PDB file of C-alpha atoms in Angstrom:
ATOM      1  CA  GLY A1292      20.383  18.220  -2.334  1.00  0.00           C
ATOM      2  CA  GLY A1293      18.952  15.257  -3.805  1.00  0.00           C
ATOM      3  CA  LYS A1294      21.337  11.808  -5.223  1.00  0.00           C
ATOM      4  CA  GLY A1295      20.330   9.770  -7.606  1.00  0.00           C
ATOM      5  CA  GLY A1296      22.566   6.628  -7.922  1.00  0.00           C
ATOM      6  CA  GLY A1297      24.987   4.151  -5.992  1.00  0.00           C
ATOM      7  CA  ASN A1298      23.644   0.859  -4.442  1.00  0.00           C
ATOM      8  CA  GLY A1299      26.746   1.591  -2.063  1.00  0.00           C
ATOM      9  CA  ASP A1300      23.974   4.632  -0.400  1.00  0.00           C
ATOM     10  CA  ILE A1301      21.518   2.949  -1.124  1.00  0.00           C
ATOM     11  CA  PRO A1302      18.847   2.318   2.973  1.00  0.00           C
ATOM     12  CA  ALA A1303      19.823  -0.891   4.157  1.00  0.00           C
ATOM     13  CA  GLU A1304      16.008  -1.022   5.000  1.00  0.00           C
ATOM     14  CA  ALA A1305      16.042  -0.825   0.220  1.00  0.00           C
ATOM     15  CA  MET A1306      18.831  -2.972   0.051  1.00  0.00           C
ATOM     16  CA  LYS A1307      16.569  -6.316   2.111  1.00  0.00           C
ATOM     17  CA  GLY A1308      16.038  -8.440  -0.674  1.00  0.00           C
ATOM     18  CA  MET A1309      17.187  -6.445  -2.937  1.00  0.00           C
ATOM     19  CA  VAL A1310      14.976  -7.598  -6.514  1.00  0.00           C
ATOM     20  CA  ASP A1311      17.050  -7.913 -10.121  1.00  0.00           C
ATOM     21  CA  GLY A1312      15.084  -5.496 -12.367  1.00  0.00           C
ATOM     22  CA  GLU A1313      17.188  -7.003 -15.469  1.00  0.00           C
ATOM     23  CA  LYS A1314      15.081 -10.384 -14.830  1.00  0.00           C
ATOM     24  CA  LEU A1315      11.578  -9.208 -13.333  1.00  0.00           C
ATOM     25  CA  SER A1316       9.516  -7.716 -15.749  1.00  0.00           C
ATOM     26  CA  LYS A1317       8.691  -4.145 -15.229  1.00  0.00           C
ATOM     27  CA  GLU A1318       4.198  -4.892 -16.029  1.00  0.00           C
ATOM     28  CA  PHE A1319       2.452  -5.722 -12.851  1.00  0.00           C
ATOM     29  CA  MET A1320      -0.924  -6.137 -13.991  1.00  0.00           C
ATOM     30  CA  GLY A1321      -1.335  -3.782 -16.021  1.00  0.00           C
ATOM     31  CA  ALA A1322       1.008  -1.346 -14.109  1.00  0.00           C
ATOM     32  CA  TYR A1323       4.624  -0.212 -15.035  1.00  0.00           C
ATOM     33  CA  HIS A1324       6.553  -1.124 -12.054  1.00  0.00           C
ATOM     34  CA  GLU A1325      10.726  -1.332 -13.141  1.00  0.00           C
ATOM     35  CA  LYS A1326      12.888  -3.236 -10.566  1.00  0.00           C
ATOM     36  CA  GLN A1327      15.997  -2.261  -9.753  1.00  0.00           C
ATOM     37  CA  ILE A1328      18.820  -2.163 -11.868  1.00  0.00           C
ATOM     38  CA  GLY A1329      22.256  -1.327 -10.993  1.00  0.00           C
ATOM     39  CA  SER A1330      22.354   2.643  -9.903  1.00  0.00           C
ATOM     40  CA  LEU A1331      19.354   3.665 -11.597  1.00  0.00           C
ATOM     41  CA  CYS A1332      17.178   4.135  -8.869  1.00  0.00           C
ATOM     42  CA  ALA A1333      16.196   8.092 -10.333  1.00  0.00           C
ATOM     43  CA  VAL A1334      15.398   6.230 -13.337  1.00  0.00           C
ATOM     44  CA  HIS A1335      13.581   3.839 -12.002  1.00  0.00           C
ATOM     45  CA  CYS A1336      11.402   6.589 -10.355  1.00  0.00           C
ATOM     46  CA  MET A1337      11.306   8.708 -12.948  1.00  0.00           C
ATOM     47  CA  ASN A1338       9.598   6.122 -15.449  1.00  0.00           C
ATOM     48  CA  ASN A1339       8.011   4.932 -12.395  1.00  0.00           C
ATOM     49  CA  LEU A1340       5.569   7.522 -11.690  1.00  0.00           C
ATOM     50  CA  LEU A1341       4.979   7.846 -15.105  1.00  0.00           C
ATOM     51  CA  GLN A1342       3.998   4.275 -15.699  1.00  0.00           C
ATOM     52  CA  GLY A1343       5.861   3.728 -18.707  1.00  0.00           C
ATOM     53  CA  PRO A1344       9.325   4.269 -20.407  1.00  0.00           C
ATOM     54  CA  TYR A1345       9.837   7.797 -20.293  1.00  0.00           C
ATOM     55  CA  PHE A1346      13.379   8.091 -19.251  1.00  0.00           C
ATOM     56  CA  ASP A1347      16.632   6.360 -19.325  1.00  0.00           C
ATOM     57  CA  GLU A1348      20.088   7.140 -18.062  1.00  0.00           C
ATOM     58  CA  ILE A1349      21.802   8.556 -21.508  1.00  0.00           C
ATOM     59  CA  MET A1350      18.627  10.746 -21.900  1.00  0.00           C
ATOM     60  CA  LEU A1351      19.530  12.640 -17.902  1.00  0.00           C
ATOM     61  CA  ALA A1352      22.584  12.303 -18.377  1.00  0.00           C
ATOM     62  CA  ASP A1353      22.217  14.973 -21.393  1.00  0.00           C
ATOM     63  CA  VAL A1354      20.552  16.594 -19.760  1.00  0.00           C
ATOM     64  CA  ALA A1355      23.507  16.726 -17.017  1.00  0.00           C
ATOM     65  CA  HIS A1356      25.594  17.987 -19.306  1.00  0.00           C
ATOM     66  CA  GLU A1357      23.661  20.659 -21.043  1.00  0.00           C
ATOM     67  CA  MET A1358      23.427  22.261 -17.354  1.00  0.00           C
ATOM     68  CA  ASP A1359      27.220  21.609 -16.863  1.00  0.00           C
ATOM     69  CA  ARG A1360      28.060  23.881 -19.811  1.00  0.00           C
ATOM     70  CA  GLN A1361      25.288  26.639 -18.840  1.00  0.00           C
ATOM     71  CA  GLU A1362      27.006  26.409 -15.500  1.00  0.00           C
ATOM     72  CA  ARG A1363      30.527  27.184 -16.819  1.00  0.00           C
ATOM     73  CA  ALA A1364      29.557  29.301 -19.004  1.00  0.00           C
ATOM     74  CA  ALA A1365      27.471  31.495 -15.836  1.00  0.00           C
ATOM     75  CA  LEU A1366      30.916  31.382 -14.257  1.00  0.00           C
ATOM     76  CA  GLY A1367      33.284  31.771 -17.384  1.00  0.00           C
ATOM     77  CA  GLY A1368      34.628  28.763 -17.192  1.00  0.00           C
ATOM     78  CA  ALA A1369      36.159  29.566 -13.628  1.00  0.00           C
ATOM     79  CA  ASN A1370      37.307  27.039 -11.192  1.00  0.00           C
ATOM     80  CA  MET A1371      35.592  24.344 -13.090  1.00  0.00           C
ATOM     81  CA  GLY A1372      37.313  20.760 -13.565  1.00  0.00           C
ATOM     82  CA  SER A1373      36.357  18.794 -16.156  1.00  0.00           C
ATOM     83  CA  GLU A1374      33.815  16.229 -13.747  1.00  0.00           C
ATOM     84  CA  SER A1375      30.710  16.989 -13.709  1.00  0.00           C
ATOM     85  CA  GLY A1376      28.885  18.463 -10.932  1.00  0.00           C
ATOM     86  CA  ASN A1377      25.574  16.967 -12.622  1.00  0.00           C
ATOM     87  CA  VAL A1378      26.108  13.250 -12.888  1.00  0.00           C
ATOM     88  CA  ARG A1379      27.908  11.003 -12.069  1.00  0.00           C
ATOM     89  CA  ALA A1380      30.205   7.763 -13.881  1.00  0.00           C
ATOM     90  CA  ASP A1381      27.973   5.260 -11.234  1.00  0.00           C
ATOM     91  CA  GLY A1382      24.604   6.925 -11.923  1.00  0.00           C
ATOM     92  CA  PHE A1383      24.344   9.485  -9.708  1.00  0.00           C
ATOM     93  CA  PHE A1384      22.029  12.539 -10.497  1.00  0.00           C
ATOM     94  CA  SER A1385      21.584  15.573  -8.739  1.00  0.00           C
ATOM     95  CA  VAL A1386      17.913  16.838  -7.771  1.00  0.00           C
ATOM     96  CA  GLN A1387      18.567  19.759 -10.604  1.00  0.00           C
ATOM     97  CA  VAL A1388      18.587  17.681 -12.900  1.00  0.00           C
ATOM     98  CA  ILE A1389      15.797  15.264 -12.177  1.00  0.00           C
ATOM     99  CA  GLN A1390      13.604  18.404 -11.759  1.00  0.00           C
ATOM    100  CA  SER A1391      14.582  19.596 -15.054  1.00  0.00           C
ATOM    101  CA  ALA A1392      13.970  16.546 -16.813  1.00  0.00           C
ATOM    102  CA  LEU A1393      10.527  16.050 -15.909  1.00  0.00           C
ATOM    103  CA  GLN A1394      10.620  19.900 -16.276  1.00  0.00           C
ATOM    104  CA  GLN A1395      11.227  19.139 -20.158  1.00  0.00           C
ATOM    105  CA  LYS A1396       8.361  16.684 -19.773  1.00  0.00           C
ATOM    106  CA  GLY A1397       5.794  19.333 -18.513  1.00  0.00           C
ATOM    107  CA  PHE A1398       5.703  18.193 -15.033  1.00  0.00           C
ATOM    108  CA  ASP A1399       6.855  20.897 -12.089  1.00  0.00           C
ATOM    109  CA  CYS A1400       8.661  18.965  -8.815  1.00  0.00           C
ATOM    110  CA  ILE A1401       7.825  20.954  -5.584  1.00  0.00           C
ATOM    111  CA  PRO A1402       9.305  20.550  -2.240  1.00  0.00           C
ATOM    112  CA  ILE A1403       6.619  19.286   0.255  1.00  0.00           C
ATOM    113  CA  GLY A1404       8.179  21.993   2.484  1.00  0.00           C
ATOM    114  CA  SER A1405       7.911  24.325   0.053  1.00  0.00           C
ATOM    115  CA  GLU A1406       4.750  27.663  -0.054  1.00  0.00           C
ATOM    116  CA  SER A1407       3.962  26.308  -3.647  1.00  0.00           C
ATOM    117  CA  ALA A1408       2.893  22.878  -2.764  1.00  0.00           C
ATOM    118  CA  GLY A1409      -0.133  24.378  -0.594  1.00  0.00           C
ATOM    119  CA  ASN A1410      -1.416  22.451   1.853  1.00  0.00           C
ATOM    120  CA  ALA A1411      -0.017  18.893   0.098  1.00  0.00           C
ATOM    121  CA  MET A1412       1.514  17.865   3.183  1.00  0.00           C
ATOM    122  CA  GLN A1413      -2.082  17.866   4.680  1.00  0.00           C
ATOM    123  CA  GLN A1414      -4.439  16.441   1.687  1.00  0.00           C
ATOM    124  CA  PRO A1415      -1.899  14.191   0.192  1.00  0.00           C
ATOM    125  CA  SER A1416      -4.473  12.739  -1.393  1.00  0.00           C
ATOM    126  CA  LYS A1417      -5.779  14.844  -3.830  1.00  0.00           C
ATOM    127  CA  GLU A1418      -1.910  15.173  -5.886  1.00  0.00           C
ATOM    128  CA  MET A1419      -0.823  13.083  -8.339  1.00  0.00           C
ATOM    129  CA  GLY A1420       2.176  11.927  -7.282  1.00  0.00           C
ATOM    130  CA  PHE A1421       4.846  12.520  -5.441  1.00  0.00           C
ATOM    131  CA  ILE A1422       9.269  11.497  -6.048  1.00  0.00           C
ATOM    132  CA  LEU A1423      11.211  10.626  -2.713  1.00  0.00           C
ATOM    133  CA  ASN A1424      15.061  10.970  -2.309  1.00  0.00           C
ATOM    134  CA  ARG A1425      17.113   9.610   0.724  1.00  0.00           C
ATOM    135  CA  SER A1426      20.984   8.534   0.313  1.00  0.00           C
ATOM    136  CA  GLU A1427      21.067   7.910  -3.236  1.00  0.00           C
ATOM    137  CA  HIS A1428      17.791   5.972  -3.349  1.00  0.00           C
ATOM    138  CA  TRP A1429      14.824   7.760  -5.048  1.00  0.00           C
ATOM    139  CA  PHE A1430      11.213   6.161  -5.028  1.00  0.00           C
ATOM    140  CA  ALA A1431       8.173   7.101  -6.264  1.00  0.00           C
ATOM    141  CA  LEU A1432       4.078   7.386  -5.002  1.00  0.00           C
ATOM    142  CA  ARG A1433       1.673   7.380  -7.671  1.00  0.00           C
ATOM    143  CA  ARG A1434      -2.262   7.907  -7.662  1.00  0.00           C
ATOM    144  CA  ILE A1435      -4.300   5.561 -10.564  1.00  0.00           C
ATOM    145  CA  GLY A1436      -7.867   6.265 -10.534  1.00  0.00           C
ATOM    146  CA  ARG A1437      -8.054   6.688  -6.647  1.00  0.00           C
ATOM    147  CA  PHE A1438      -6.170   4.496  -5.264  1.00  0.00           C
ATOM    148  CA  TRP A1439      -2.059   5.014  -4.283  1.00  0.00           C
ATOM    149  CA  PHE A1440       0.826   2.979  -4.851  1.00  0.00           C
ATOM    150  CA  ASP A1441       4.470   2.773  -3.028  1.00  0.00           C
ATOM    151  CA  PHE A1442       6.128   1.958  -6.466  1.00  0.00           C
ATOM    152  CA  ASN A1443      10.269   1.908  -5.016  1.00  0.00           C
ATOM    153  CA  SER A1444      11.728  -0.197  -7.645  1.00  0.00           C
ATOM    154  CA  THR A1445      13.826  -2.404  -4.879  1.00  0.00           C
ATOM    155  CA  MET A1446       9.859  -4.500  -3.747  1.00  0.00           C
ATOM    156  CA  GLU A1447       8.868  -7.424  -6.225  1.00  0.00           C
ATOM    157  CA  LYS A1448       5.360  -5.019  -6.689  1.00  0.00           C
ATOM    158  CA  PRO A1449       3.932  -2.674  -6.348  1.00  0.00           C
ATOM    159  CA  LYS A1450       2.347  -2.223  -2.756  1.00  0.00           C
ATOM    160  CA  ALA A1451      -0.845  -0.345  -2.287  1.00  0.00           C
ATOM    161  CA  VAL A1452      -1.280   2.002   0.184  1.00  0.00           C
ATOM    162  CA  SER A1453      -4.268   3.740   1.682  1.00  0.00           C
ATOM    163  CA  ASP A1454      -5.072   7.497   1.945  1.00  0.00           C
ATOM    164  CA  GLU A1455      -4.890   7.848   5.182  1.00  0.00           C
ATOM    165  CA  TYR A1456      -1.088   5.706   4.969  1.00  0.00           C
ATOM    166  CA  LEU A1457      -0.112   7.692   2.312  1.00  0.00           C
ATOM    167  CA  ALA A1458      -0.392  10.766   4.532  1.00  0.00           C
ATOM    168  CA  MET A1459       1.851   9.343   7.710  1.00  0.00           C
ATOM    169  CA  LEU A1460       4.012   7.736   5.332  1.00  0.00           C
ATOM    170  CA  LEU A1461       5.282  11.156   3.818  1.00  0.00           C
ATOM    171  CA  GLN A1462       4.880  12.079   7.378  1.00  0.00           C
ATOM    172  CA  GLN A1463       6.869   9.742   8.469  1.00  0.00           C
ATOM    173  CA  SER A1464       9.848  10.071   5.799  1.00  0.00           C
ATOM    174  CA  LYS A1465      10.080  13.749   6.137  1.00  0.00           C
ATOM    175  CA  ALA A1466      11.045  13.141   9.593  1.00  0.00           C
ATOM    176  CA  ASP A1467      13.445  10.155   9.083  1.00  0.00           C
ATOM    177  CA  GLY A1468      15.788  13.073   6.538  1.00  0.00           C
ATOM    178  CA  TYR A1469      13.694  12.157   3.661  1.00  0.00           C
ATOM    179  CA  SER A1470      13.350  15.331   0.910  1.00  0.00           C
ATOM    180  CA  VAL A1471       9.649  14.832  -0.859  1.00  0.00           C
ATOM    181  CA  PHE A1472       8.063  15.962  -3.717  1.00  0.00           C
ATOM    182  CA  ILE A1473       5.516  16.767  -5.553  1.00  0.00           C
ATOM    183  CA  VAL A1474       4.924  15.908  -8.968  1.00  0.00           C
ATOM    184  CA  ARG A1475       2.493  17.940 -11.114  1.00  0.00           C
ATOM    185  CA  GLY A1476       1.490  18.247 -14.803  1.00  0.00           C
ATOM    186  CA  SER A1477      -0.949  16.699 -16.671  1.00  0.00           C
ATOM    187  CA  TYR A1478       0.112  13.279 -16.224  1.00  0.00           C
ATOM    188  CA  PRO A1479      -0.789  10.487 -19.351  1.00  0.00           C
ATOM    189  CA  ARG A1480      -4.192   8.826 -19.020  1.00  0.00           C
ATOM    190  CA  HIS A1481      -3.362   5.421 -17.470  1.00  0.00           C
ATOM    191  CA  SER A1482      -5.185   2.104 -19.040  1.00  0.00           C
ATOM    192  CA  LEU A1483      -6.313   0.976 -15.978  1.00  0.00           C
ATOM    193  CA  GLU A1484      -8.021   4.308 -14.708  1.00  0.00           C
ATOM    194  CA  GLY A1485     -11.486   3.073 -17.764  1.00  0.00           C
ATOM    195  CA  ASP A1486     -11.540  -0.830 -16.404  1.00  0.00           C
ATOM    196  CA  THR A1487     -12.614  -0.794 -12.739  1.00  0.00           C
ATOM    197  CA  ARG A1488     -12.295  -4.822 -12.997  1.00  0.00           C
ATOM    198  CA  LYS A1489      -8.647  -4.420 -13.014  1.00  0.00           C
ATOM    199  CA  LEU A1490      -7.354  -1.689 -11.184  1.00  0.00           C
ATOM    200  CA  ASP A1491      -9.331  -3.518  -8.433  1.00  0.00           C
ATOM    201  CA  SER A1492      -7.624  -6.417  -8.418  1.00  0.00           C
ATOM    202  CA  LEU A1493      -4.581  -4.430  -9.010  1.00  0.00           C
ATOM    203  CA  VAL A1494      -5.164  -3.062  -5.265  1.00  0.00           C
ATOM    204  CA  ALA A1495      -5.808  -6.891  -4.604  1.00  0.00           C
ATOM    205  CA  ALA A1496      -2.549  -8.173  -5.481  1.00  0.00           C
ATOM    206  CA  CYS A1497      -0.290  -5.538  -4.484  1.00  0.00           C
ATOM    207  CA  LYS A1498      -2.299  -5.800  -0.786  1.00  0.00           C
ATOM    208  CA  GLU A1499      -1.697  -9.549  -0.551  1.00  0.00           C
ATOM    209  CA  GLY A1500       0.422 -10.792   1.918  1.00  0.00           C
ATOM    210  CA  SER A1501       0.152  -6.869   3.929  1.00  0.00           C
ATOM    211  CA  THR A1502      -3.117  -8.235   5.695  1.00  0.00           C
ATOM    212  CA  MET A1503      -2.492  -9.692   9.189  1.00  0.00           C
ATOM    213  CA  GLY A1504      -4.488 -12.602  10.768  1.00  0.00           C
ATOM    214  CA  GLY A1505      -4.980 -13.093  14.145  1.00  0.00           C
ATOM    215  CA  GLY A1506      -4.200 -12.919  17.617  1.00  0.00           C
ATOM    216  CA  GLY A1507      -0.477 -13.900  16.738  1.00  0.00           C
ATOM    217  CA  ALA A1508       0.666 -11.631  14.374  1.00  0.00           C
ATOM    218  CA  VAL A1509       1.789  -9.190  16.718  1.00  0.00           C
ATOM    219  CA  GLN A1510       4.142 -11.314  18.577  1.00  0.00           C
ATOM    220  CA  LYS A1511       5.479 -12.354  15.456  1.00  0.00           C
ATOM    221  CA  GLN A1512       6.033  -8.569  14.182  1.00  0.00           C
ATOM    222  CA  ALA A1513       7.788  -6.712  16.801  1.00  0.00           C
ATOM    223  CA  PRO A1514      11.561  -8.614  16.141  1.00  0.00           C
ATOM    224  CA  ALA A1515      11.257  -6.922  12.743  1.00  0.00           C
ATOM    225  CA  ALA A1516      10.244  -3.588  13.674  1.00  0.00           C
ATOM    226  CA  GLU A1517      12.821  -3.739  16.313  1.00  0.00           C
ATOM    227  CA  ALA A1518      15.570  -3.294  14.257  1.00  0.00           C
ATOM    228  CA  PHE A1519      14.592   0.226  13.165  1.00  0.00           C
ATOM    229  CA  SER A1520      14.561   1.354  17.275  1.00  0.00           C
ATOM    230  CA  GLY A1521      18.027   3.188  16.171  1.00  0.00           C
ATOM    231  CA  GLN A1522      16.813   5.144  13.234  1.00  0.00           C
ATOM    232  CA  GLY A1523      12.911   5.750  14.697  1.00  0.00           C
ATOM    233  CA  TYR A1524      10.339   4.530  16.656  1.00  0.00           C
ATOM    234  CA  SER A1525      10.628   1.175  18.147  1.00  0.00           C
ATOM    235  CA  MET A1526       7.150  -0.850  18.650  1.00  0.00           C
ATOM    236  CA  THR A1527       8.382  -2.620  21.519  1.00  0.00           C
ATOM    237  CA  ALA A1528       9.398   0.631  23.474  1.00  0.00           C
ATOM    238  CA  ALA A1529       8.615   1.770  26.419  1.00  0.00           C
ATOM    239  CA  THR A1530       6.391   3.713  24.931  1.00  0.00           C
ATOM    240  CA  ALA A1531       4.833   0.992  22.234  1.00  0.00           C
ATOM    241  CA  PRO A1532       0.733   1.767  22.409  1.00  0.00           C
ATOM    242  CA  SER A1533      -1.323  -2.080  23.373  1.00  0.00           C
ATOM    243  CA  SER A1534      -0.831  -4.659  21.256  1.00  0.00           C
ATOM    244  CA  THR A1535      -4.460  -4.848  20.470  1.00  0.00           C
ATOM    245  CA  ALA A1536      -4.863  -1.051  19.204  1.00  0.00           C
ATOM    246  CA  LEU A1537      -1.562  -1.771  17.052  1.00  0.00           C
ATOM    247  CA  GLU A1538      -2.926  -5.003  15.181  1.00  0.00           C
ATOM    248  CA  GLU A1539      -5.551  -3.040  14.324  1.00  0.00           C
ATOM    249  CA  ALA A1540      -4.230  -0.099  13.355  1.00  0.00           C
ATOM    250  CA  LEU A1541      -1.348  -2.016  11.442  1.00  0.00           C
ATOM    251  CA  ALA A1542      -4.223  -4.376  10.239  1.00  0.00           C
ATOM    252  CA  SER A1543      -6.319  -0.734   8.752  1.00  0.00           C
ATOM    253  CA  ALA A1544      -3.990   0.301   6.851  1.00  0.00           C
ATOM    254  CA  GLY A1545      -3.264  -2.908   5.739  1.00  0.00           C
ATOM    255  CA  VAL A1546       0.695  -3.206   6.407  1.00  0.00           C
ATOM    256  CA  ASP A1547       2.477  -6.278   7.598  1.00  0.00           C
ATOM    257  CA  ALA A1548       5.510  -4.739   9.962  1.00  0.00           C
ATOM    258  CA  ASN A1549       7.402  -8.546   8.506  1.00  0.00           C
ATOM    259  CA  ALA A1550       7.338  -6.526   5.389  1.00  0.00           C
ATOM    260  CA  ASP A1551       7.305  -3.357   6.314  1.00  0.00           C
ATOM    261  CA  PRO A1552       8.811  -2.634   9.639  1.00  0.00           C
ATOM    262  CA  GLU A1553       9.763   1.027   9.195  1.00  0.00           C
ATOM    263  CA  LEU A1554       6.230   2.366   8.375  1.00  0.00           C
ATOM    264  CA  ALA A1555       4.981   0.236  10.916  1.00  0.00           C
ATOM    265  CA  ALA A1556       7.022   1.373  13.798  1.00  0.00           C
ATOM    266  CA  ALA A1557       5.315   4.774  12.340  1.00  0.00           C
ATOM    267  CA  ILE A1558       2.266   3.749  12.420  1.00  0.00           C
ATOM    268  CA  ALA A1559       3.588   2.541  16.382  1.00  0.00           C
ATOM    269  CA  ALA A1560       4.349   6.025  17.001  1.00  0.00           C
ATOM    270  CA  SER A1561       1.503   7.385  15.583  1.00  0.00           C
ATOM    271  CA  LEU A1562      -0.359   5.617  17.812  1.00  0.00           C
ATOM    272  CA  SER A1563       2.213   6.324  20.892  1.00  0.00           C
ATOM    273  CA  SER A1564       2.069  10.198  20.056  1.00  0.00           C
ATOM    274  CA  ASP A1565      -2.067  10.601  20.436  1.00  0.00           C
ATOM    275  CA  ALA A1566      -1.692   8.385  23.731  1.00  0.00           C
ATOM    276  CA  GLY A1567       0.630  10.897  24.735  1.00  0.00           C
ATOM    277  CA  GLY A1568      -2.043  13.810  23.419  1.00  0.00           C
ATOM    278  CA  GLY A1569       0.885  14.636  21.078  1.00  0.00           C
ATOM    279  CA  GLY A1570      -1.109  13.323  17.774  1.00  0.00           C
ATOM    280  CA  GLY A1571      -1.309  16.383  15.036  1.00  0.00           C
ATOM    281  CA  ALA A1572      -2.219  15.597  11.343  1.00  0.00           C
TER     282      ALA A1572
END
């Protein structure tokens, strides 16, 4: 099941350079981006998805306690202790709580592999938002206008995501054990949708530092990607694509392997798979 709490269970890659949400602004060039405070990544994820302060931990705890009451009533109180099965003192919320809270706002939270998800995995850019969960950490991917952004609360600013990169990110995340949910509903209209210039500026700012320079870039990036050789693909593995092909692919996706080694490794793996004739949608 999905979880939404303890820092001790946030993946190591997310913990690197953990940001302080108490000190950092929630506003970034017109986008709303809550940063990590304690164990509240589920709250941050939902607010970043809807682009505003729609949820807090008290609201989610109320949802959790109501679900506890319903479960106790359904079981006639049998075999249920005083502890909640839906919320923990350290900020853990079950995936059912998150689905229920989103439902109360008129949104459906659909597992990407389910029948009702349709072909979302093949054409994710047609959706409006996704939430992902692994090891008690949640984060949101959201489209504003025609542009996609990664609003992970462990980052200092949102990350612009191309349509191609979005599909690759979802596929690799699923392969890495993430639970991926599409969130469908009537999203509030974003102020940036009516201001092309501001939206373009946001995209440019969220790509800064993600474009690569000349020939030596891959050599500098390889050690960062190597850190993930035990969890996925190493860019320095025997099956790795040529450095030129990799550099071009990373540049085209706007990915900096030092800033995002896990996804740079995913691109390397995708290229290796294509080279071996195993590449698919």
